[in-house]
Amino acid sequence: MKKPTIIVTGGAGFIGSHTVVELNQSGFRPVIVDNFSNSEPFILDRIAELCGEKIESYTIDCTKEEDFERVFSNEKPDGVIHFAAFKAVGESVNEPLKYYHNNIGSLVVLLNLMEKHGVRNLVFSSSCTVYGQPHQVPVTESSPAKNSQSPYGFTKVVCEQMINDVHESGSHLSAVLLRYFNPIGAHPSGKLGELPRGIPNNLVPYITQTAAGLRSSLTIHGNDYSTSDGTCIRDYIHVVDLAQAHIAALNWITKSEEATVEVFNVGTGNGNSVLEVVNTFQDVADQSLNYSIGPRRSGDVEQIWASTEKAEKILGWRPSLSLKDALRDAWNWQQKLK
């Protein structure tokens, strides 16, 4: 039987690469579309090693409709998982037009091509940033999603609205909007992981780079928040669990008889403070980490974690890996990078 073909935009990126491997192992035929603006070509070789076969890939910018058209014409996909987007909150504040052009523009192109080629099923990479600073935690899918505090977060709000608008227009589009919390970790093999360009924007790669001696120290931004230890709280989910959520979403939407759009939180349902993450890493790596407390960082949300009940009930998905697992795998990846 022919395997369903799934285009994966940003398929060589951190979450995309892990999802491509899970797709391959779950009976799908993934096709990677990536311009390597936030990844490296050697990741394609690593994906091939883990899959036991070469995965078809196109080096294409998703905002270029003529180029992207070629992928649809050649591959005749059964669905799309759309990761391709810029994602640094701080950078988006300084370069908002870059984020609006890429994150919103690429989705406009994609939805046009899906309509033109009769491709119905979409899994969209959204973010918990759409919630901004929530009034209460854990956050459910019905929590207000208009409070985004950065241009990056606002692009996710606009993209979600765009998908809903296309669906409501009478299109046959069916979409699952996955609102990620904080993906961390790496593939347990150590062959795939997070590859930040320059100074990391995210906590865990900064921790592992500091432990590896690539950074002199880690600065924790604020310890005077209204939390148990004064540091910000987030919901950290292992990237492999997150990748498997995409398989569950794809399986569910493929079986759906009517066109639909559904939103799901993808997290662990637990919050961990920055200091908890640092201390857990020190235990896992069996070494001390050089860190200091600095001032609060503009735009940081005090605390947020997910309610995952909807994903468990409807998608039949729940995370199985712990914070320790994620930090162990991230450290293994960092060491093998050397």
mmCIF file of C-alpha atoms in Angstrom:
data_model
loop_
_atom_site.group_PDB
_atom_site.id
_atom_site.type_symbol
_atom_site.label_atom_id
_atom_site.label_comp_id
_atom_site.label_asym_id
_atom_site.label_seq_id
_atom_site.Cartn_x
_atom_site.Cartn_y
_atom_site.Cartn_z
ATOM 1 C CA MET A 1 0.000 0.000 0.000
ATOM 2 C CA LYS A 2 1.246 3.477 -0.896
ATOM 3 C CA LYS A 3 2.466 5.455 2.093
ATOM 4 C CA PRO A 4 0.749 8.844 2.586
ATOM 5 C CA THR A 5 3.103 11.670 1.510
ATOM 6 C CA ILE A 6 3.441 14.505 4.025
ATOM 7 C CA ILE A 7 5.271 17.750 3.207
ATOM 8 C CA VAL A 8 7.175 18.967 6.271
ATOM 9 C CA THR A 9 8.189 22.619 5.999
ATOM 10 C CA GLY A 10 11.141 23.415 8.242
ATOM 11 C CA GLY A 11 11.755 19.681 8.280
ATOM 12 C CA ALA A 12 15.481 20.026 8.996
ATOM 13 C CA GLY A 13 14.878 22.214 12.055
ATOM 14 C CA PHE A 14 14.816 21.208 15.706
ATOM 15 C CA ILE A 15 11.205 20.018 15.984
ATOM 16 C CA GLY A 16 10.832 19.299 12.261
ATOM 17 C CA SER A 17 13.735 16.834 12.073
ATOM 18 C CA HIS A 18 12.430 14.798 15.011
ATOM 19 C CA THR A 19 8.949 14.789 13.480
ATOM 20 C CA VAL A 20 10.290 13.579 10.117
ATOM 21 C CA VAL A 21 11.867 10.584 11.885
ATOM 22 C CA GLU A 22 8.620 9.818 13.756
ATOM 23 C CA LEU A 23 6.613 10.128 10.501
ATOM 24 C CA ASN A 24 8.934 7.702 8.756
ATOM 25 C CA GLN A 25 8.641 5.219 11.610
ATOM 26 C CA SER A 26 4.835 5.575 11.656
ATOM 27 C CA GLY A 27 4.188 4.574 8.051
ATOM 28 C CA PHE A 28 4.225 7.993 6.388
ATOM 29 C CA ARG A 29 6.480 9.265 3.598
ATOM 30 C CA PRO A 30 7.829 12.649 4.743
ATOM 31 C CA VAL A 31 9.163 15.197 2.242
ATOM 32 C CA ILE A 32 11.355 17.943 3.716
ATOM 33 C CA VAL A 33 11.134 21.576 2.589
ATOM 34 C CA ASP A 34 13.734 23.813 4.270
ATOM 35 C CA ASN A 35 15.916 26.783 3.308
ATOM 36 C CA PHE A 36 18.378 26.079 6.172
ATOM 37 C CA SER A 37 18.007 29.561 7.639
ATOM 38 C CA ASN A 38 17.901 27.923 11.069
ATOM 39 C CA SER A 39 19.420 24.498 10.463
ATOM 40 C CA GLU A 40 22.358 22.799 8.754
ATOM 41 C CA PRO A 41 22.418 20.477 5.719
ATOM 42 C CA PHE A 42 24.223 17.708 7.667
ATOM 43 C CA ILE A 43 20.959 17.162 9.570
ATOM 44 C CA LEU A 44 19.574 15.510 6.406
ATOM 45 C CA ASP A 45 22.285 12.841 6.689
ATOM 46 C CA ARG A 46 21.438 12.300 10.365
ATOM 47 C CA ILE A 47 17.743 11.910 9.511
ATOM 48 C CA ALA A 48 18.654 9.360 6.823
ATOM 49 C CA GLU A 49 20.751 7.395 9.355
ATOM 50 C CA LEU A 50 17.857 7.228 11.812
ATOM 51 C CA CYS A 51 15.294 6.367 9.121
ATOM 52 C CA GLY A 52 17.500 3.832 7.334
ATOM 53 C CA GLU A 53 16.805 5.578 4.025
ATOM 54 C CA LYS A 54 17.257 8.928 2.307
ATOM 55 C CA ILE A 55 14.333 11.299 2.814
ATOM 56 C CA GLU A 56 13.310 13.439 -0.171
ATOM 57 C CA SER A 57 14.146 17.108 0.435
ATOM 58 C CA TYR A 58 13.896 20.480 -1.313
ATOM 59 C CA THR A 59 15.999 23.537 -0.446
ATOM 60 C CA ILE A 60 13.254 26.130 -0.850
ATOM 61 C CA ASP A 61 12.056 29.320 0.831
ATOM 62 C CA CYS A 62 8.368 28.809 1.614
ATOM 63 C CA THR A 63 7.536 32.432 0.782
ATOM 64 C CA LYS A 64 8.524 31.795 -2.878
ATOM 65 C CA GLU A 65 5.326 30.423 -4.386
ATOM 66 C CA GLU A 66 6.807 29.453 -7.762
ATOM 67 C CA ASP A 67 9.494 27.335 -6.089
ATOM 68 C CA PHE A 68 7.078 25.805 -3.581
ATOM 69 C CA GLU A 69 4.647 24.973 -6.412
ATOM 70 C CA ARG A 70 7.252 22.543 -7.781
ATOM 71 C CA VAL A 71 7.129 20.500 -4.570
ATOM 72 C CA PHE A 72 3.355 20.116 -4.735
ATOM 73 C CA SER A 73 3.463 19.223 -8.443
ATOM 74 C CA ASN A 74 6.232 16.649 -7.987
ATOM 75 C CA GLU A 75 5.123 15.051 -4.723
ATOM 76 C CA LYS A 76 1.291 15.223 -4.803
ATOM 77 C CA PRO A 77 1.089 15.330 -1.003
ATOM 78 C CA ASP A 78 -1.686 13.958 1.187
ATOM 79 C CA GLY A 79 -1.045 16.525 3.910
ATOM 80 C CA VAL A 80 1.305 19.190 5.272
ATOM 81 C CA ILE A 81 2.972 19.856 8.615
ATOM 82 C CA HIS A 82 3.997 23.518 8.666
ATOM 83 C CA PHE A 83 6.907 24.329 10.980
ATOM 84 C CA ALA A 84 8.806 26.876 8.868
ATOM 85 C CA ALA A 85 8.880 30.153 10.817
ATOM 86 C CA PHE A 86 11.249 32.484 12.615
ATOM 87 C CA LYS A 87 10.800 32.009 16.359
ATOM 88 C CA ALA A 88 13.041 34.290 18.469
ATOM 89 C CA VAL A 89 10.864 36.581 20.592
ATOM 90 C CA GLY A 90 13.610 39.179 21.167
ATOM 91 C CA GLU A 91 14.603 39.333 17.511
ATOM 92 C CA SER A 92 10.960 39.762 16.499
ATOM 93 C CA VAL A 93 10.747 42.897 18.653
ATOM 94 C CA ASN A 94 13.748 44.364 16.837
ATOM 95 C CA GLU A 95 12.848 43.107 13.340
ATOM 96 C CA PRO A 96 9.038 42.817 13.194
ATOM 97 C CA LEU A 97 8.747 43.076 9.390
ATOM 98 C CA LYS A 98 11.087 40.105 8.963
ATOM 99 C CA TYR A 99 8.720 38.043 11.107
ATOM 100 C CA TYR A 100 5.527 39.263 9.442
ATOM 101 C CA HIS A 101 6.916 38.596 5.960
ATOM 102 C CA ASN A 102 8.229 35.109 6.723
ATOM 103 C CA ASN A 103 5.764 33.676 9.240
ATOM 104 C CA ILE A 104 2.565 35.094 7.766
ATOM 105 C CA GLY A 105 3.716 35.226 4.126
ATOM 106 C CA SER A 106 4.766 31.580 4.036
ATOM 107 C CA LEU A 107 1.369 30.459 5.332
ATOM 108 C CA VAL A 108 -0.445 32.543 2.678
ATOM 109 C CA VAL A 109 1.628 30.782 -0.003
ATOM 110 C CA LEU A 110 1.056 27.361 1.569
ATOM 111 C CA LEU A 111 -2.715 27.751 1.879
ATOM 112 C CA ASN A 112 -2.918 28.931 -1.745
ATOM 113 C CA LEU A 113 -1.018 25.855 -2.908
ATOM 114 C CA MET A 114 -3.048 23.471 -0.744
ATOM 115 C CA GLU A 115 -6.259 24.904 -2.224
ATOM 116 C CA LYS A 116 -4.911 24.737 -5.785
ATOM 117 C CA HIS A 117 -3.732 21.115 -5.445
ATOM 118 C CA GLY A 118 -6.704 19.859 -3.415
ATOM 119 C CA VAL A 119 -4.650 19.068 -0.307
ATOM 120 C CA ARG A 120 -6.968 19.070 2.678
ATOM 121 C CA ASN A 121 -5.010 18.189 5.825
ATOM 122 C CA LEU A 122 -2.753 20.627 7.697
ATOM 123 C CA VAL A 123 -1.004 20.406 11.060
ATOM 124 C CA PHE A 124 0.149 23.897 12.045
ATOM 125 C CA SER A 125 2.966 24.726 14.423
ATOM 126 C CA SER A 126 1.558 27.325 16.825
ATOM 127 C CA SER A 127 2.747 28.422 20.243
ATOM 128 C CA CYS A 128 1.684 29.094 23.817
ATOM 129 C CA THR A 129 2.933 32.657 23.228
ATOM 130 C CA VAL A 130 -0.558 33.354 21.843
ATOM 131 C CA TYR A 131 -1.787 33.332 25.472
ATOM 132 C CA GLY A 132 0.588 36.098 26.609
ATOM 133 C CA GLN A 133 0.550 36.422 30.401
ATOM 134 C CA PRO A 134 -2.358 34.123 31.351
ATOM 135 C CA HIS A 135 -4.806 35.129 34.078
ATOM 136 C CA GLN A 136 -4.746 31.598 35.484
ATOM 137 C CA VAL A 137 -2.802 28.356 35.061
ATOM 138 C CA PRO A 138 -2.884 25.727 33.776
ATOM 139 C CA VAL A 139 -3.868 27.239 30.434
ATOM 140 C CA THR A 140 -6.688 25.549 28.523
ATOM 141 C CA GLU A 141 -7.434 25.872 24.823
ATOM 142 C CA SER A 142 -10.356 28.174 25.669
ATOM 143 C CA SER A 143 -8.100 30.682 27.458
ATOM 144 C CA PRO A 144 -7.976 34.051 25.653
ATOM 145 C CA ALA A 145 -5.505 33.875 22.768
ATOM 146 C CA LYS A 146 -5.114 37.538 21.873
ATOM 147 C CA ASN A 147 -2.633 38.646 24.529
ATOM 148 C CA SER A 148 0.564 37.931 22.625
ATOM 149 C CA GLN A 149 3.367 40.166 23.886
ATOM 150 C CA SER A 150 5.728 40.063 20.873
ATOM 151 C CA PRO A 151 5.573 40.312 17.076
ATOM 152 C CA TYR A 152 6.540 36.614 16.952
ATOM 153 C CA GLY A 153 3.581 35.665 19.143
ATOM 154 C CA PHE A 154 1.285 37.926 17.141
ATOM 155 C CA THR A 155 2.263 36.148 13.900
ATOM 156 C CA LYS A 156 0.977 32.928 15.472
ATOM 157 C CA VAL A 157 -2.299 34.632 16.432
ATOM 158 C CA VAL A 158 -2.688 35.936 12.851
ATOM 159 C CA CYS A 159 -1.799 32.558 11.306
ATOM 160 C CA GLU A 160 -4.339 30.740 13.484
ATOM 161 C CA GLN A 161 -6.974 33.314 12.479
ATOM 162 C CA MET A 162 -6.027 32.935 8.806
ATOM 163 C CA ILE A 163 -6.481 29.159 8.943
ATOM 164 C CA ASN A 164 -9.870 29.590 10.623
ATOM 165 C CA ASP A 165 -10.924 32.205 8.053
ATOM 166 C CA VAL A 166 -9.977 29.948 5.124
ATOM 167 C CA HIS A 167 -11.856 27.059 6.711
ATOM 168 C CA GLU A 168 -14.950 29.233 7.314
ATOM 169 C CA SER A 169 -14.880 30.503 3.713
ATOM 170 C CA GLY A 170 -16.179 27.155 2.475
ATOM 171 C CA SER A 171 -12.780 25.631 1.798
ATOM 172 C CA HIS A 172 -12.279 21.904 2.378
ATOM 173 C CA LEU A 173 -9.296 22.716 4.608
ATOM 174 C CA SER A 174 -8.968 20.670 7.811
ATOM 175 C CA ALA A 175 -6.369 21.806 10.309
ATOM 176 C CA VAL A 176 -4.971 20.973 13.720
ATOM 177 C CA LEU A 177 -3.350 23.937 15.482
ATOM 178 C CA LEU A 178 -0.791 22.672 17.989
ATOM 179 C CA ARG A 179 0.150 25.238 20.615
ATOM 180 C CA TYR A 180 3.581 24.150 21.840
ATOM 181 C CA PHE A 181 4.836 25.036 25.247
ATOM 182 C CA ASN A 182 8.656 24.775 25.693
ATOM 183 C CA PRO A 183 10.275 22.042 23.562
ATOM 184 C CA ILE A 184 13.617 20.816 24.906
ATOM 185 C CA GLY A 185 15.790 17.705 24.729
ATOM 186 C CA ALA A 186 17.160 15.827 21.734
ATOM 187 C CA HIS A 187 16.870 12.467 20.002
ATOM 188 C CA PRO A 188 18.060 9.741 22.428
ATOM 189 C CA SER A 189 20.599 8.618 19.798
ATOM 190 C CA GLY A 190 22.380 11.973 20.065
ATOM 191 C CA LYS A 191 22.117 12.402 16.282
ATOM 192 C CA LEU A 192 19.494 15.199 16.323
ATOM 193 C CA GLY A 193 18.982 18.171 18.619
ATOM 194 C CA GLU A 194 18.662 21.926 18.892
ATOM 195 C CA LEU A 195 21.151 23.913 16.787
ATOM 196 C CA PRO A 196 20.882 27.583 17.775
ATOM 197 C CA ARG A 197 22.643 30.101 15.537
ATOM 198 C CA GLY A 198 24.939 32.295 17.635
ATOM 199 C CA ILE A 199 23.927 32.984 21.231
ATOM 200 C CA PRO A 200 20.984 30.733 22.197
ATOM 201 C CA ASN A 201 17.634 32.397 22.914
ATOM 202 C CA ASN A 202 16.342 29.361 24.816
ATOM 203 C CA LEU A 203 17.282 28.201 28.304
ATOM 204 C CA VAL A 204 18.361 24.596 27.766
ATOM 205 C CA PRO A 205 20.861 25.103 24.897
ATOM 206 C CA TYR A 206 22.345 27.975 26.921
ATOM 207 C CA ILE A 207 22.693 25.611 29.886
ATOM 208 C CA THR A 208 24.350 22.859 27.817
ATOM 209 C CA GLN A 209 26.671 25.312 26.040
ATOM 210 C CA THR A 210 27.706 26.761 29.409
ATOM 211 C CA ALA A 211 28.359 23.276 30.790
ATOM 212 C CA ALA A 212 30.407 22.470 27.679
ATOM 213 C CA GLY A 213 32.527 25.616 28.134
ATOM 214 C CA LEU A 214 31.192 27.404 25.039
ATOM 215 C CA ARG A 215 29.621 30.113 27.249
ATOM 216 C CA SER A 216 31.310 31.526 30.343
ATOM 217 C CA SER A 217 28.126 31.575 32.435
ATOM 218 C CA LEU A 218 24.341 31.476 32.374
ATOM 219 C CA THR A 219 22.320 34.500 33.445
ATOM 220 C CA ILE A 220 18.938 33.801 35.042
ATOM 221 C CA HIS A 221 16.692 36.741 34.204
ATOM 222 C CA GLY A 222 15.068 37.709 37.488
ATOM 223 C CA ASN A 223 14.488 35.927 40.794
ATOM 224 C CA ASP A 224 11.824 38.253 42.198
ATOM 225 C CA TYR A 225 8.746 36.826 40.467
ATOM 226 C CA SER A 226 5.762 35.574 42.484
ATOM 227 C CA THR A 227 6.793 31.932 42.150
ATOM 228 C CA SER A 228 8.138 29.351 44.620
ATOM 229 C CA ASP A 229 11.792 30.333 44.069
ATOM 230 C CA GLY A 230 11.340 33.708 42.354
ATOM 231 C CA THR A 231 12.257 32.499 38.851
ATOM 232 C CA CYS A 232 9.931 32.126 35.861
ATOM 233 C CA ILE A 233 7.954 28.910 35.403
ATOM 234 C CA ARG A 234 7.470 27.126 32.078
ATOM 235 C CA ASP A 235 6.136 23.811 30.780
ATOM 236 C CA TYR A 236 9.129 21.953 29.288
ATOM 237 C CA ILE A 237 8.231 19.128 26.896
ATOM 238 C CA HIS A 238 10.633 16.590 25.378
ATOM 239 C CA VAL A 239 10.936 17.150 21.627
ATOM 240 C CA VAL A 240 10.279 13.448 20.894
ATOM 241 C CA ASP A 241 6.969 13.622 22.791
ATOM 242 C CA LEU A 242 6.145 16.751 20.806
ATOM 243 C CA ALA A 243 7.014 15.047 17.509
ATOM 244 C CA GLN A 244 4.709 12.162 18.396
ATOM 245 C CA ALA A 245 1.888 14.641 19.048
ATOM 246 C CA HIS A 246 2.097 15.579 15.351
ATOM 247 C CA ILE A 247 1.604 11.936 14.350
ATOM 248 C CA ALA A 248 -1.451 11.729 16.620
ATOM 249 C CA ALA A 249 -2.807 14.978 15.123
ATOM 250 C CA LEU A 250 -2.231 13.769 11.568
ATOM 251 C CA ASN A 251 -3.898 10.403 12.230
ATOM 252 C CA TRP A 252 -6.885 12.107 13.845
ATOM 253 C CA ILE A 253 -7.428 14.719 11.132
ATOM 254 C CA THR A 254 -7.003 12.169 8.338
ATOM 255 C CA LYS A 255 -9.858 10.108 9.802
ATOM 256 C CA SER A 256 -12.112 13.131 10.251
ATOM 257 C CA GLU A 257 -14.955 12.897 7.734
ATOM 258 C CA GLU A 258 -15.846 16.596 7.824
ATOM 259 C CA ALA A 259 -13.507 19.567 7.394
ATOM 260 C CA THR A 260 -12.623 20.941 10.822
ATOM 261 C CA VAL A 261 -10.183 23.166 12.702
ATOM 262 C CA GLU A 262 -9.163 22.172 16.224
ATOM 263 C CA VAL A 263 -6.683 23.665 18.708
ATOM 264 C CA PHE A 264 -4.615 21.560 21.128
ATOM 265 C CA ASN A 265 -2.103 22.464 23.800
ATOM 266 C CA VAL A 266 1.038 20.347 23.650
ATOM 267 C CA GLY A 267 2.890 20.355 26.955
ATOM 268 C CA THR A 268 3.379 18.133 29.974
ATOM 269 C CA GLY A 269 0.746 19.669 32.225
ATOM 270 C CA ASN A 270 3.469 20.610 34.747
ATOM 271 C CA GLY A 271 5.425 23.795 35.368
ATOM 272 C CA ASN A 272 9.111 23.929 36.287
ATOM 273 C CA SER A 273 11.006 27.046 37.358
ATOM 274 C CA VAL A 274 14.248 28.118 35.731
ATOM 275 C CA LEU A 275 16.133 27.212 38.919
ATOM 276 C CA GLU A 276 14.505 23.769 38.974
ATOM 277 C CA VAL A 277 15.734 23.180 35.425
ATOM 278 C CA VAL A 278 19.259 24.323 36.325
ATOM 279 C CA ASN A 279 19.361 22.110 39.424
ATOM 280 C CA THR A 280 17.948 19.101 37.562
ATOM 281 C CA PHE A 281 20.581 19.538 34.862
ATOM 282 C CA GLN A 282 23.339 19.652 37.486
ATOM 283 C CA ASP A 283 22.053 16.353 38.877
ATOM 284 C CA VAL A 284 21.756 14.712 35.442
ATOM 285 C CA ALA A 285 25.151 15.923 34.185
ATOM 286 C CA ASP A 286 26.797 15.418 37.596
ATOM 287 C CA GLN A 287 28.546 18.779 37.378
ATOM 288 C CA SER A 288 27.998 22.274 38.703
ATOM 289 C CA LEU A 289 26.893 25.051 36.379
ATOM 290 C CA ASN A 290 28.265 28.578 36.469
ATOM 291 C CA TYR A 291 25.246 30.865 36.683
ATOM 292 C CA SER A 292 24.250 34.229 38.122
ATOM 293 C CA ILE A 293 21.044 36.183 38.700
ATOM 294 C CA GLY A 294 20.433 39.154 36.422
ATOM 295 C CA PRO A 295 17.606 41.653 35.947
ATOM 296 C CA ARG A 296 14.240 40.674 34.532
ATOM 297 C CA ARG A 297 14.021 40.421 30.738
ATOM 298 C CA SER A 298 11.440 42.514 28.916
ATOM 299 C CA GLY A 299 8.470 40.508 27.615
ATOM 300 C CA ASP A 300 9.002 37.442 29.830
ATOM 301 C CA VAL A 301 5.808 35.827 31.101
ATOM 302 C CA GLU A 302 5.947 35.044 34.835
ATOM 303 C CA GLN A 303 4.455 31.549 34.699
ATOM 304 C CA ILE A 304 2.628 29.364 32.229
ATOM 305 C CA TRP A 305 1.941 25.674 31.830
ATOM 306 C CA ALA A 306 -0.561 23.641 29.872
ATOM 307 C CA SER A 307 -3.700 21.729 30.525
ATOM 308 C CA THR A 308 -3.277 18.696 28.245
ATOM 309 C CA GLU A 309 -6.676 17.078 28.893
ATOM 310 C CA LYS A 310 -8.067 17.873 25.438
ATOM 311 C CA ALA A 311 -5.123 16.286 23.591
ATOM 312 C CA GLU A 312 -5.335 13.190 25.790
ATOM 313 C CA LYS A 313 -9.091 12.828 25.304
ATOM 314 C CA ILE A 314 -9.374 13.564 21.561
ATOM 315 C CA LEU A 315 -5.959 12.721 20.078
ATOM 316 C CA GLY A 316 -5.148 9.915 22.500
ATOM 317 C CA TRP A 317 -1.753 11.537 23.051
ATOM 318 C CA ARG A 318 0.095 12.124 26.287
ATOM 319 C CA PRO A 319 3.783 12.780 26.984
ATOM 320 C CA SER A 320 5.877 9.929 28.352
ATOM 321 C CA LEU A 321 9.318 11.512 28.890
ATOM 322 C CA SER A 322 10.432 13.476 31.964
ATOM 323 C CA LEU A 323 12.402 16.688 32.503
ATOM 324 C CA LYS A 324 15.379 14.505 33.497
ATOM 325 C CA ASP A 325 15.068 12.532 30.240
ATOM 326 C CA ALA A 326 15.009 15.750 28.208
ATOM 327 C CA LEU A 327 18.025 17.280 29.967
ATOM 328 C CA ARG A 328 19.994 14.011 29.732
ATOM 329 C CA ASP A 329 19.315 13.825 25.969
ATOM 330 C CA ALA A 330 20.113 17.524 25.437
ATOM 331 C CA TRP A 331 23.441 17.089 27.249
ATOM 332 C CA ASN A 332 24.238 13.947 25.240
ATOM 333 C CA TRP A 333 23.560 15.875 22.008
ATOM 334 C CA GLN A 334 25.753 18.802 23.138
ATOM 335 C CA GLN A 335 28.649 16.482 23.989
ATOM 336 C CA LYS A 336 28.421 14.654 20.666
ATOM 337 C CA LEU A 337 28.391 17.999 18.801
ATOM 338 C CA LYS A 338 31.914 18.653 20.098
#
